[in-house]
PDB file of C-alpha atoms in Angstrom:
ATOM      1  CA  MET A   1      41.159 148.140  75.549  1.00 60.00           C
ATOM      2  CA  ALA A   2      38.890 145.298  74.440  1.00 61.00           C
ATOM      3  CA  GLU A   3      35.591 145.010  76.231  1.00 88.00           C
ATOM      4  CA  LYS A   4      35.782 141.224  76.005  1.00 96.00           C
ATOM      5  CA  LEU A   5      38.612 138.783  75.430  1.00 97.00           C
ATOM      6  CA  VAL A   6      37.703 135.373  74.032  1.00 98.00           C
ATOM      7  CA  ILE A   7      40.493 132.826  74.323  1.00 98.00           C
ATOM      8  CA  LYS A   8      40.384 129.383  72.746  1.00 98.00           C
ATOM      9  CA  VAL A   9      42.921 126.944  74.157  1.00 98.00           C
ATOM     10  CA  THR A  10      43.460 123.866  71.997  1.00 97.00           C
ATOM     11  CA  ALA A  11      46.416 122.400  73.883  1.00 97.00           C
ATOM     12  CA  GLY A  12      46.626 120.429  77.088  1.00 96.00           C
ATOM     13  CA  ALA A  13      49.384 118.297  78.557  1.00 94.00           C
ATOM     14  CA  ASP A  14      50.444 117.551  74.962  1.00 96.00           C
ATOM     15  CA  ALA A  15      51.758 121.146  74.589  1.00 97.00           C
ATOM     16  CA  PRO A  16      52.157 122.391  78.175  1.00 98.00           C
ATOM     17  CA  GLU A  17      53.732 125.783  77.457  1.00 98.00           C
ATOM     18  CA  ARG A  18      51.035 126.790  74.980  1.00 97.00           C
ATOM     19  CA  CYS A  19      48.370 125.532  77.376  1.00 98.00           C
ATOM     20  CA  SER A  20      49.799 127.427  80.337  1.00 98.00           C
ATOM     21  CA  GLN A  21      50.128 130.625  78.289  1.00 98.00           C
ATOM     22  CA  ALA A  22      46.432 130.569  77.422  1.00 98.00           C
ATOM     23  CA  PHE A  23      45.332 130.113  81.032  1.00 98.00           C
ATOM     24  CA  THR A  24      47.834 132.717  82.258  1.00 98.00           C
ATOM     25  CA  VAL A  25      46.713 135.350  79.746  1.00 98.00           C
ATOM     26  CA  ALA A  26      43.067 134.651  80.596  1.00 98.00           C
ATOM     27  CA  ALA A  27      43.712 134.962  84.346  1.00 98.00           C
ATOM     28  CA  VAL A  28      45.726 138.181  83.961  1.00 97.00           C
ATOM     29  CA  ALA A  29      43.046 139.699  81.736  1.00 97.00           C
ATOM     30  CA  ALA A  30      40.315 138.761  84.214  1.00 96.00           C
ATOM     31  CA  ALA A  31      42.343 140.231  87.096  1.00 95.00           C
ATOM     32  CA  SER A  32      42.756 143.409  85.026  1.00 95.00           C
ATOM     33  CA  GLY A  33      39.011 143.856  84.736  1.00 95.00           C
ATOM     34  CA  VAL A  34      38.597 142.524  81.197  1.00 96.00           C
ATOM     35  CA  GLU A  35      35.562 140.334  80.576  1.00 96.00           C
ATOM     36  CA  VAL A  36      37.052 136.911  79.753  1.00 98.00           C
ATOM     37  CA  SER A  37      35.587 133.901  78.023  1.00 98.00           C
ATOM     38  CA  LEU A  38      37.969 130.919  77.962  1.00 98.00           C
ATOM     39  CA  TRP A  39      37.089 128.045  75.615  1.00 98.00           C
ATOM     40  CA  LEU A  40      38.485 124.570  76.262  1.00 98.00           C
ATOM     41  CA  THR A  41      38.910 122.591  73.054  1.00 98.00           C
ATOM     42  CA  GLY A  42      40.978 119.611  71.985  1.00 97.00           C
ATOM     43  CA  GLU A  43      43.211 118.241  74.730  1.00 97.00           C
ATOM     44  CA  SER A  44      42.457 121.168  77.054  1.00 98.00           C
ATOM     45  CA  ALA A  45      38.927 119.734  77.376  1.00 98.00           C
ATOM     46  CA  TRP A  46      40.203 117.467  80.144  1.00 98.00           C
ATOM     47  CA  PHE A  47      40.744 120.499  82.399  1.00 98.00           C
ATOM     48  CA  ALA A  48      36.980 120.922  82.658  1.00 98.00           C
ATOM     49  CA  LEU A  49      36.971 117.859  84.922  1.00 98.00           C
ATOM     50  CA  PRO A  50      37.534 118.110  88.678  1.00 98.00           C
ATOM     51  CA  GLY A  51      41.094 117.255  89.694  1.00 97.00           C
ATOM     52  CA  ARG A  52      42.577 117.214  86.186  1.00 97.00           C
ATOM     53  CA  ALA A  53      44.194 120.650  86.443  1.00 98.00           C
ATOM     54  CA  ALA A  54      46.038 119.568  89.599  1.00 97.00           C
ATOM     55  CA  GLU A  55      47.770 116.871  87.542  1.00 97.00           C
ATOM     56  CA  PHE A  56      49.239 119.500  85.178  1.00 97.00           C
ATOM     57  CA  ASP A  57      52.774 120.564  86.018  1.00 94.00           C
ATOM     58  CA  LEU A  58      54.980 123.052  84.201  1.00 97.00           C
ATOM     59  CA  PRO A  59      58.085 124.470  85.886  1.00 97.00           C
ATOM     60  CA  HIS A  60      58.016 128.226  86.532  1.00 97.00           C
ATOM     61  CA  ALA A  61      54.296 128.435  85.684  1.00 97.00           C
ATOM     62  CA  ALA A  62      51.411 129.327  87.955  1.00 97.00           C
ATOM     63  CA  PRO A  63      49.430 126.281  89.124  1.00 98.00           C
ATOM     64  CA  LEU A  64      46.599 125.573  86.713  1.00 98.00           C
ATOM     65  CA  PRO A  65      43.974 125.183  89.486  1.00 98.00           C
ATOM     66  CA  ASP A  66      44.803 128.701  90.697  1.00 98.00           C
ATOM     67  CA  LEU A  67      44.498 130.124  87.194  1.00 98.00           C
ATOM     68  CA  ILE A  68      41.160 128.382  86.685  1.00 98.00           C
ATOM     69  CA  ALA A  69      39.857 129.784  89.971  1.00 97.00           C
ATOM     70  CA  SER A  70      40.922 133.299  88.932  1.00 96.00           C
ATOM     71  CA  ILE A  71      39.253 132.981  85.559  1.00 97.00           C
ATOM     72  CA  GLN A  72      36.032 131.619  87.048  1.00 97.00           C
ATOM     73  CA  ALA A  73      35.923 134.413  89.642  1.00 95.00           C
ATOM     74  CA  ALA A  74      35.687 137.051  86.935  1.00 91.00           C
ATOM     75  CA  GLY A  75      34.880 135.258  83.702  1.00 95.00           C
ATOM     76  CA  GLN A  76      33.402 132.262  81.957  1.00 98.00           C
ATOM     77  CA  ILE A  77      34.925 128.901  81.069  1.00 98.00           C
ATOM     78  CA  THR A  78      33.275 126.948  78.273  1.00 98.00           C
ATOM     79  CA  LEU A  79      33.914 123.398  77.120  1.00 98.00           C
ATOM     80  CA  CYS A  80      33.399 122.758  73.421  1.00 98.00           C
ATOM     81  CA  THR A  81      30.353 120.580  72.770  1.00 98.00           C
ATOM     82  CA  GLN A  82      32.040 118.300  70.236  1.00 98.00           C
ATOM     83  CA  CYS A  83      35.232 118.032  72.301  1.00 98.00           C
ATOM     84  CA  ALA A  84      33.177 117.003  75.315  1.00 98.00           C
ATOM     85  CA  ALA A  85      31.212 114.438  73.313  1.00 98.00           C
ATOM     86  CA  ARG A  86      34.378 112.868  71.867  1.00 98.00           C
ATOM     87  CA  ARG A  87      35.655 112.382  75.417  1.00 98.00           C
ATOM     88  CA  ASP A  88      32.319 111.237  76.883  1.00 98.00           C
ATOM     89  CA  ILE A  89      32.224 114.315  79.147  1.00 98.00           C
ATOM     90  CA  THR A  90      28.766 115.517  80.175  1.00 98.00           C
ATOM     91  CA  GLU A  91      27.474 118.512  82.125  1.00 97.00           C
ATOM     92  CA  ARG A  92      27.317 116.281  85.213  1.00 97.00           C
ATOM     93  CA  ASP A  93      31.081 115.687  84.980  1.00 98.00           C
ATOM     94  CA  VAL A  94      32.485 119.212  84.733  1.00 98.00           C
ATOM     95  CA  LEU A  95      33.638 121.687  87.354  1.00 98.00           C
ATOM     96  CA  ALA A  96      30.921 123.880  88.819  1.00 97.00           C
ATOM     97  CA  GLY A  97      30.436 126.926  86.615  1.00 97.00           C
ATOM     98  CA  VAL A  98      31.831 125.384  83.420  1.00 98.00           C
ATOM     99  CA  ARG A  99      29.315 125.403  80.608  1.00 98.00           C
ATOM    100  CA  ILE A 100      29.249 123.237  77.510  1.00 98.00           C
ATOM    101  CA  ALA A 101      28.495 125.108  74.288  1.00 98.00           C
ATOM    102  CA  GLY A 102      29.205 124.909  70.596  1.00 98.00           C
ATOM    103  CA  ALA A 103      30.463 126.849  67.623  1.00 97.00           C
ATOM    104  CA  GLN A 104      27.387 129.068  67.365  1.00 97.00           C
ATOM    105  CA  VAL A 105      28.047 130.511  70.832  1.00 98.00           C
ATOM    106  CA  PHE A 106      31.774 130.861  70.118  1.00 98.00           C
ATOM    107  CA  VAL A 107      31.135 132.732  66.877  1.00 98.00           C
ATOM    108  CA  SER A 108      28.625 135.055  68.545  1.00 98.00           C
ATOM    109  CA  GLU A 109      31.175 135.873  71.253  1.00 98.00           C
ATOM    110  CA  VAL A 110      34.075 136.611  68.906  1.00 97.00           C
ATOM    111  CA  MET A 111      31.906 138.667  66.547  1.00 97.00           C
ATOM    112  CA  ALA A 112      30.458 140.884  69.269  1.00 96.00           C
ATOM    113  CA  ASP A 113      31.377 144.564  69.211  1.00 95.00           C
ATOM    114  CA  GLY A 114      34.502 145.229  71.249  1.00 94.00           C
ATOM    115  CA  ALA A 115      35.592 141.580  71.405  1.00 96.00           C
ATOM    116  CA  LYS A 116      39.098 140.342  70.711  1.00 96.00           C
ATOM    117  CA  ALA A 117      39.942 136.687  70.157  1.00 97.00           C
ATOM    118  CA  LEU A 118      43.120 134.694  70.775  1.00 97.00           C
ATOM    119  CA  VAL A 119      43.779 131.061  69.955  1.00 97.00           C
ATOM    120  CA  TYR A 120      46.456 129.006  71.655  1.00 97.00           C
TER     121      TYR A 120
END
């Protein structure tokens, strides 16, 4: 089993099934004891903001706020630096515990020994 799972989610409300799959896989991995790092990029960047996940609705899917809480309880959520800048999102705006970091940090995470990466 991977020591760390790095998941990059590029979709938001524009592709709800792909978005939900990324958050679901991250939450299940975290609940299974896998170290999880979830990266919010593209349209998923909006879910770094308080209240935005509650607006997301996909039938037969777990509520996004619950998945985020599960991921944060056992893992790390990161908002892409450039994605945040393009949306005028700053560190003052994001949910508690969400960090903003760039490609250098992402690359170091996916290249670490024992890491596996998924992109949705």
